[in-house]
Amino acid sequence: MMKMLYALLVAAAVAAGVVLASELSHRDERILFASNPLVCDGDAERQGACLPYFRCDSYGGVVEGTCRVVGQCCVVERSCGQTSEARITYFTSKQYMISDTTCSVTISPSSSIAASDICQLHVTLEKMTLTEPNPDGEV
């Protein structure tokens, strides 16, 4: 009787293990990304952020390669009158040759990845032309 009870317990444990193993093997794959995405090198010597495959489009970015870990290198570019929520954004303006025009872009970190970690804004000007001052030294 004791042997039969023992055999029944072993059989139940094996069956439970098989069910558990089959449930685990059918789980959806999950990819975890840190809240602070990795910086990657995109095409055309620009930097982007490593994002999951579905996120680049939601930021209005362009995929410029893949990341070493997983995901894709997403490069975001904005122009006059546009807003960006991406961590790395390139601002370009084709209106720079038109005099007396104002061109602005809005950086909105409120819903950005790791928005609470953003504490500075880095601006690199590749080309900037300033108006010469008048004889009184005013612009």
PDB file of C-alpha atoms in Angstrom:
ATOM      1  CA  MET A   1       0.000   0.000   0.000  1.00  0.00           C
ATOM      2  CA  MET A   2       2.797   2.387   0.923  1.00  0.00           C
ATOM      3  CA  LYS A   3       4.610   1.643  -2.360  1.00  0.00           C
ATOM      4  CA  MET A   4       1.458   2.374  -4.340  1.00  0.00           C
ATOM      5  CA  LEU A   5       0.958   5.694  -2.538  1.00  0.00           C
ATOM      6  CA  TYR A   6       4.593   6.585  -3.148  1.00  0.00           C
ATOM      7  CA  ALA A   7       4.286   5.686  -6.866  1.00  0.00           C
ATOM      8  CA  LEU A   8       1.110   7.774  -7.128  1.00  0.00           C
ATOM      9  CA  LEU A   9       2.854  10.815  -5.558  1.00  0.00           C
ATOM     10  CA  VAL A  10       5.837  10.450  -7.891  1.00  0.00           C
ATOM     11  CA  ALA A  11       3.534  10.162 -10.915  1.00  0.00           C
ATOM     12  CA  ALA A  12       1.614  13.274  -9.818  1.00  0.00           C
ATOM     13  CA  ALA A  13       4.846  15.223  -9.318  1.00  0.00           C
ATOM     14  CA  VAL A  14       6.158  14.209 -12.743  1.00  0.00           C
ATOM     15  CA  ALA A  15       2.855  15.169 -14.391  1.00  0.00           C
ATOM     16  CA  ALA A  16       2.879  18.542 -12.643  1.00  0.00           C
ATOM     17  CA  GLY A  17       6.462  19.098 -13.784  1.00  0.00           C
ATOM     18  CA  VAL A  18       5.546  18.308 -17.393  1.00  0.00           C
ATOM     19  CA  VAL A  19       2.602  20.714 -17.283  1.00  0.00           C
ATOM     20  CA  LEU A  20       4.771  23.424 -15.703  1.00  0.00           C
ATOM     21  CA  ALA A  21       7.543  22.902 -18.264  1.00  0.00           C
ATOM     22  CA  SER A  22       5.089  23.087 -21.172  1.00  0.00           C
ATOM     23  CA  GLU A  23       3.582  26.310 -19.819  1.00  0.00           C
ATOM     24  CA  LEU A  24       7.025  27.905 -19.520  1.00  0.00           C
ATOM     25  CA  SER A  25       8.082  26.838 -23.005  1.00  0.00           C
ATOM     26  CA  HIS A  26       5.048  28.579 -24.542  1.00  0.00           C
ATOM     27  CA  ARG A  27       5.520  31.904 -22.784  1.00  0.00           C
ATOM     28  CA  ASP A  28       5.856  35.003 -24.908  1.00  0.00           C
ATOM     29  CA  GLU A  29       9.379  36.332 -25.233  1.00  0.00           C
ATOM     30  CA  ARG A  30       9.991  39.449 -23.231  1.00  0.00           C
ATOM     31  CA  ILE A  31      12.687  42.021 -23.808  1.00  0.00           C
ATOM     32  CA  LEU A  32      13.520  44.386 -21.005  1.00  0.00           C
ATOM     33  CA  PHE A  33      14.999  47.812 -21.701  1.00  0.00           C
ATOM     34  CA  ALA A  34      16.387  50.090 -19.070  1.00  0.00           C
ATOM     35  CA  SER A  35      14.587  53.377 -18.548  1.00  0.00           C
ATOM     36  CA  ASN A  36      17.767  55.061 -19.762  1.00  0.00           C
ATOM     37  CA  PRO A  37      18.278  53.730 -23.292  1.00  0.00           C
ATOM     38  CA  LEU A  38      21.732  53.012 -24.627  1.00  0.00           C
ATOM     39  CA  VAL A  39      23.237  55.490 -27.062  1.00  0.00           C
ATOM     40  CA  CYS A  40      24.024  53.981 -30.456  1.00  0.00           C
ATOM     41  CA  ASP A  41      25.751  55.114 -33.627  1.00  0.00           C
ATOM     42  CA  GLY A  42      23.355  55.482 -36.530  1.00  0.00           C
ATOM     43  CA  ASP A  43      24.106  56.063 -40.171  1.00  0.00           C
ATOM     44  CA  ALA A  44      25.531  59.379 -41.358  1.00  0.00           C
ATOM     45  CA  GLU A  45      27.609  59.745 -38.175  1.00  0.00           C
ATOM     46  CA  ARG A  46      24.589  60.568 -36.016  1.00  0.00           C
ATOM     47  CA  GLN A  47      23.749  59.153 -32.615  1.00  0.00           C
ATOM     48  CA  GLY A  48      20.460  57.605 -31.660  1.00  0.00           C
ATOM     49  CA  ALA A  49      18.926  55.614 -28.849  1.00  0.00           C
ATOM     50  CA  CYS A  50      18.560  51.830 -28.678  1.00  0.00           C
ATOM     51  CA  LEU A  51      14.840  51.176 -28.515  1.00  0.00           C
ATOM     52  CA  PRO A  52      12.607  48.120 -28.892  1.00  0.00           C
ATOM     53  CA  TYR A  53      11.488  47.513 -32.476  1.00  0.00           C
ATOM     54  CA  PHE A  54       8.044  49.037 -31.927  1.00  0.00           C
ATOM     55  CA  ARG A  55       9.126  52.279 -30.167  1.00  0.00           C
ATOM     56  CA  CYS A  56      11.080  54.186 -32.843  1.00  0.00           C
ATOM     57  CA  ASP A  57       7.981  54.854 -34.930  1.00  0.00           C
ATOM     58  CA  SER A  58       6.114  56.197 -31.893  1.00  0.00           C
ATOM     59  CA  TYR A  59       8.833  58.868 -31.481  1.00  0.00           C
ATOM     60  CA  GLY A  60       8.694  59.759 -35.174  1.00  0.00           C
ATOM     61  CA  GLY A  61      12.228  58.487 -35.622  1.00  0.00           C
ATOM     62  CA  VAL A  62      14.067  56.686 -38.377  1.00  0.00           C
ATOM     63  CA  VAL A  63      15.806  53.345 -37.872  1.00  0.00           C
ATOM     64  CA  GLU A  64      19.496  53.718 -38.677  1.00  0.00           C
ATOM     65  CA  GLY A  65      20.909  50.330 -37.791  1.00  0.00           C
ATOM     66  CA  THR A  66      20.643  47.801 -35.022  1.00  0.00           C
ATOM     67  CA  CYS A  67      21.962  47.813 -31.489  1.00  0.00           C
ATOM     68  CA  ARG A  68      24.496  45.414 -30.065  1.00  0.00           C
ATOM     69  CA  VAL A  69      22.099  44.285 -27.383  1.00  0.00           C
ATOM     70  CA  VAL A  70      18.647  44.089 -28.961  1.00  0.00           C
ATOM     71  CA  GLY A  71      16.375  46.506 -30.732  1.00  0.00           C
ATOM     72  CA  GLN A  72      17.195  49.181 -33.222  1.00  0.00           C
ATOM     73  CA  CYS A  73      19.106  52.446 -33.343  1.00  0.00           C
ATOM     74  CA  CYS A  74      16.449  55.155 -33.546  1.00  0.00           C
ATOM     75  CA  VAL A  75      17.459  58.626 -34.757  1.00  0.00           C
ATOM     76  CA  VAL A  76      14.959  61.468 -34.348  1.00  0.00           C
ATOM     77  CA  GLU A  77      15.125  64.653 -36.421  1.00  0.00           C
ATOM     78  CA  ARG A  78      12.899  67.698 -36.103  1.00  0.00           C
ATOM     79  CA  SER A  79      12.573  71.013 -37.909  1.00  0.00           C
ATOM     80  CA  CYS A  80      10.856  74.364 -37.404  1.00  0.00           C
ATOM     81  CA  GLY A  81       7.653  74.301 -35.392  1.00  0.00           C
ATOM     82  CA  GLN A  82       7.941  70.656 -34.354  1.00  0.00           C
ATOM     83  CA  THR A  83       8.118  68.991 -30.935  1.00  0.00           C
ATOM     84  CA  SER A  84      10.304  66.121 -29.788  1.00  0.00           C
ATOM     85  CA  GLU A  85       9.926  63.804 -26.822  1.00  0.00           C
ATOM     86  CA  ALA A  86      12.979  61.719 -27.711  1.00  0.00           C
ATOM     87  CA  ARG A  87      16.087  61.666 -25.577  1.00  0.00           C
ATOM     88  CA  ILE A  88      18.354  62.517 -28.535  1.00  0.00           C
ATOM     89  CA  THR A  89      16.961  64.823 -31.226  1.00  0.00           C
ATOM     90  CA  TYR A  90      18.598  66.475 -34.227  1.00  0.00           C
ATOM     91  CA  PHE A  91      17.268  69.912 -35.140  1.00  0.00           C
ATOM     92  CA  THR A  92      17.656  71.002 -38.748  1.00  0.00           C
ATOM     93  CA  SER A  93      16.381  74.107 -40.450  1.00  0.00           C
ATOM     94  CA  LYS A  94      16.383  74.785 -44.146  1.00  0.00           C
ATOM     95  CA  GLN A  95      15.050  78.283 -43.426  1.00  0.00           C
ATOM     96  CA  TYR A  96      18.348  79.544 -42.033  1.00  0.00           C
ATOM     97  CA  MET A  97      19.102  81.521 -45.184  1.00  0.00           C
ATOM     98  CA  ILE A  98      15.846  83.490 -45.016  1.00  0.00           C
ATOM     99  CA  SER A  99      16.317  86.742 -43.152  1.00  0.00           C
ATOM    100  CA  ASP A 100      13.889  87.935 -40.497  1.00  0.00           C
ATOM    101  CA  THR A 101      12.447  84.492 -39.842  1.00  0.00           C
ATOM    102  CA  THR A 102      12.088  82.759 -36.541  1.00  0.00           C
ATOM    103  CA  CYS A 103      12.435  79.038 -36.283  1.00  0.00           C
ATOM    104  CA  SER A 104      11.905  77.107 -33.070  1.00  0.00           C
ATOM    105  CA  VAL A 105      11.648  73.510 -31.913  1.00  0.00           C
ATOM    106  CA  THR A 106      10.137  72.337 -28.618  1.00  0.00           C
ATOM    107  CA  ILE A 107      11.827  69.715 -26.472  1.00  0.00           C
ATOM    108  CA  SER A 108       9.193  68.131 -24.274  1.00  0.00           C
ATOM    109  CA  PRO A 109      10.696  65.745 -21.707  1.00  0.00           C
ATOM    110  CA  SER A 110       7.434  65.277 -19.814  1.00  0.00           C
ATOM    111  CA  SER A 111       6.628  61.943 -21.451  1.00  0.00           C
ATOM    112  CA  SER A 112      10.127  61.088 -22.574  1.00  0.00           C
ATOM    113  CA  ILE A 113      12.004  57.975 -21.602  1.00  0.00           C
ATOM    114  CA  ALA A 114      13.700  58.673 -18.274  1.00  0.00           C
ATOM    115  CA  ALA A 115      12.252  62.200 -18.229  1.00  0.00           C
ATOM    116  CA  SER A 116      13.066  62.617 -14.565  1.00  0.00           C
ATOM    117  CA  ASP A 117      16.745  62.026 -15.353  1.00  0.00           C
ATOM    118  CA  ILE A 118      17.028  64.869 -17.864  1.00  0.00           C
ATOM    119  CA  CYS A 119      18.838  67.772 -16.258  1.00  0.00           C
ATOM    120  CA  GLN A 120      20.564  69.487 -19.177  1.00  0.00           C
ATOM    121  CA  LEU A 121      20.245  70.285 -22.846  1.00  0.00           C
ATOM    122  CA  HIS A 122      23.257  70.017 -25.128  1.00  0.00           C
ATOM    123  CA  VAL A 123      23.202  72.145 -28.289  1.00  0.00           C
ATOM    124  CA  THR A 124      25.847  71.848 -30.983  1.00  0.00           C
ATOM    125  CA  LEU A 125      25.714  74.480 -33.708  1.00  0.00           C
ATOM    126  CA  GLU A 126      27.297  73.335 -36.940  1.00  0.00           C
ATOM    127  CA  LYS A 127      26.699  76.631 -38.713  1.00  0.00           C
ATOM    128  CA  MET A 128      25.385  79.897 -37.356  1.00  0.00           C
ATOM    129  CA  THR A 129      25.290  83.304 -39.009  1.00  0.00           C
ATOM    130  CA  LEU A 130      24.683  86.390 -36.906  1.00  0.00           C
ATOM    131  CA  THR A 131      23.639  89.794 -38.158  1.00  0.00           C
ATOM    132  CA  GLU A 132      26.336  92.411 -37.835  1.00  0.00           C
ATOM    133  CA  PRO A 133      25.646  95.142 -35.278  1.00  0.00           C
ATOM    134  CA  ASN A 134      24.755  98.626 -36.473  1.00  0.00           C
ATOM    135  CA  PRO A 135      27.179 101.530 -35.883  1.00  0.00           C
ATOM    136  CA  ASP A 136      25.716 102.003 -32.373  1.00  0.00           C
ATOM    137  CA  GLY A 137      26.651  98.419 -31.482  1.00  0.00           C
ATOM    138  CA  GLU A 138      23.043  97.228 -31.494  1.00  0.00           C
ATOM    139  CA  VAL A 139      21.760  94.303 -33.485  1.00  0.00           C
TER     140      VAL A 139
END
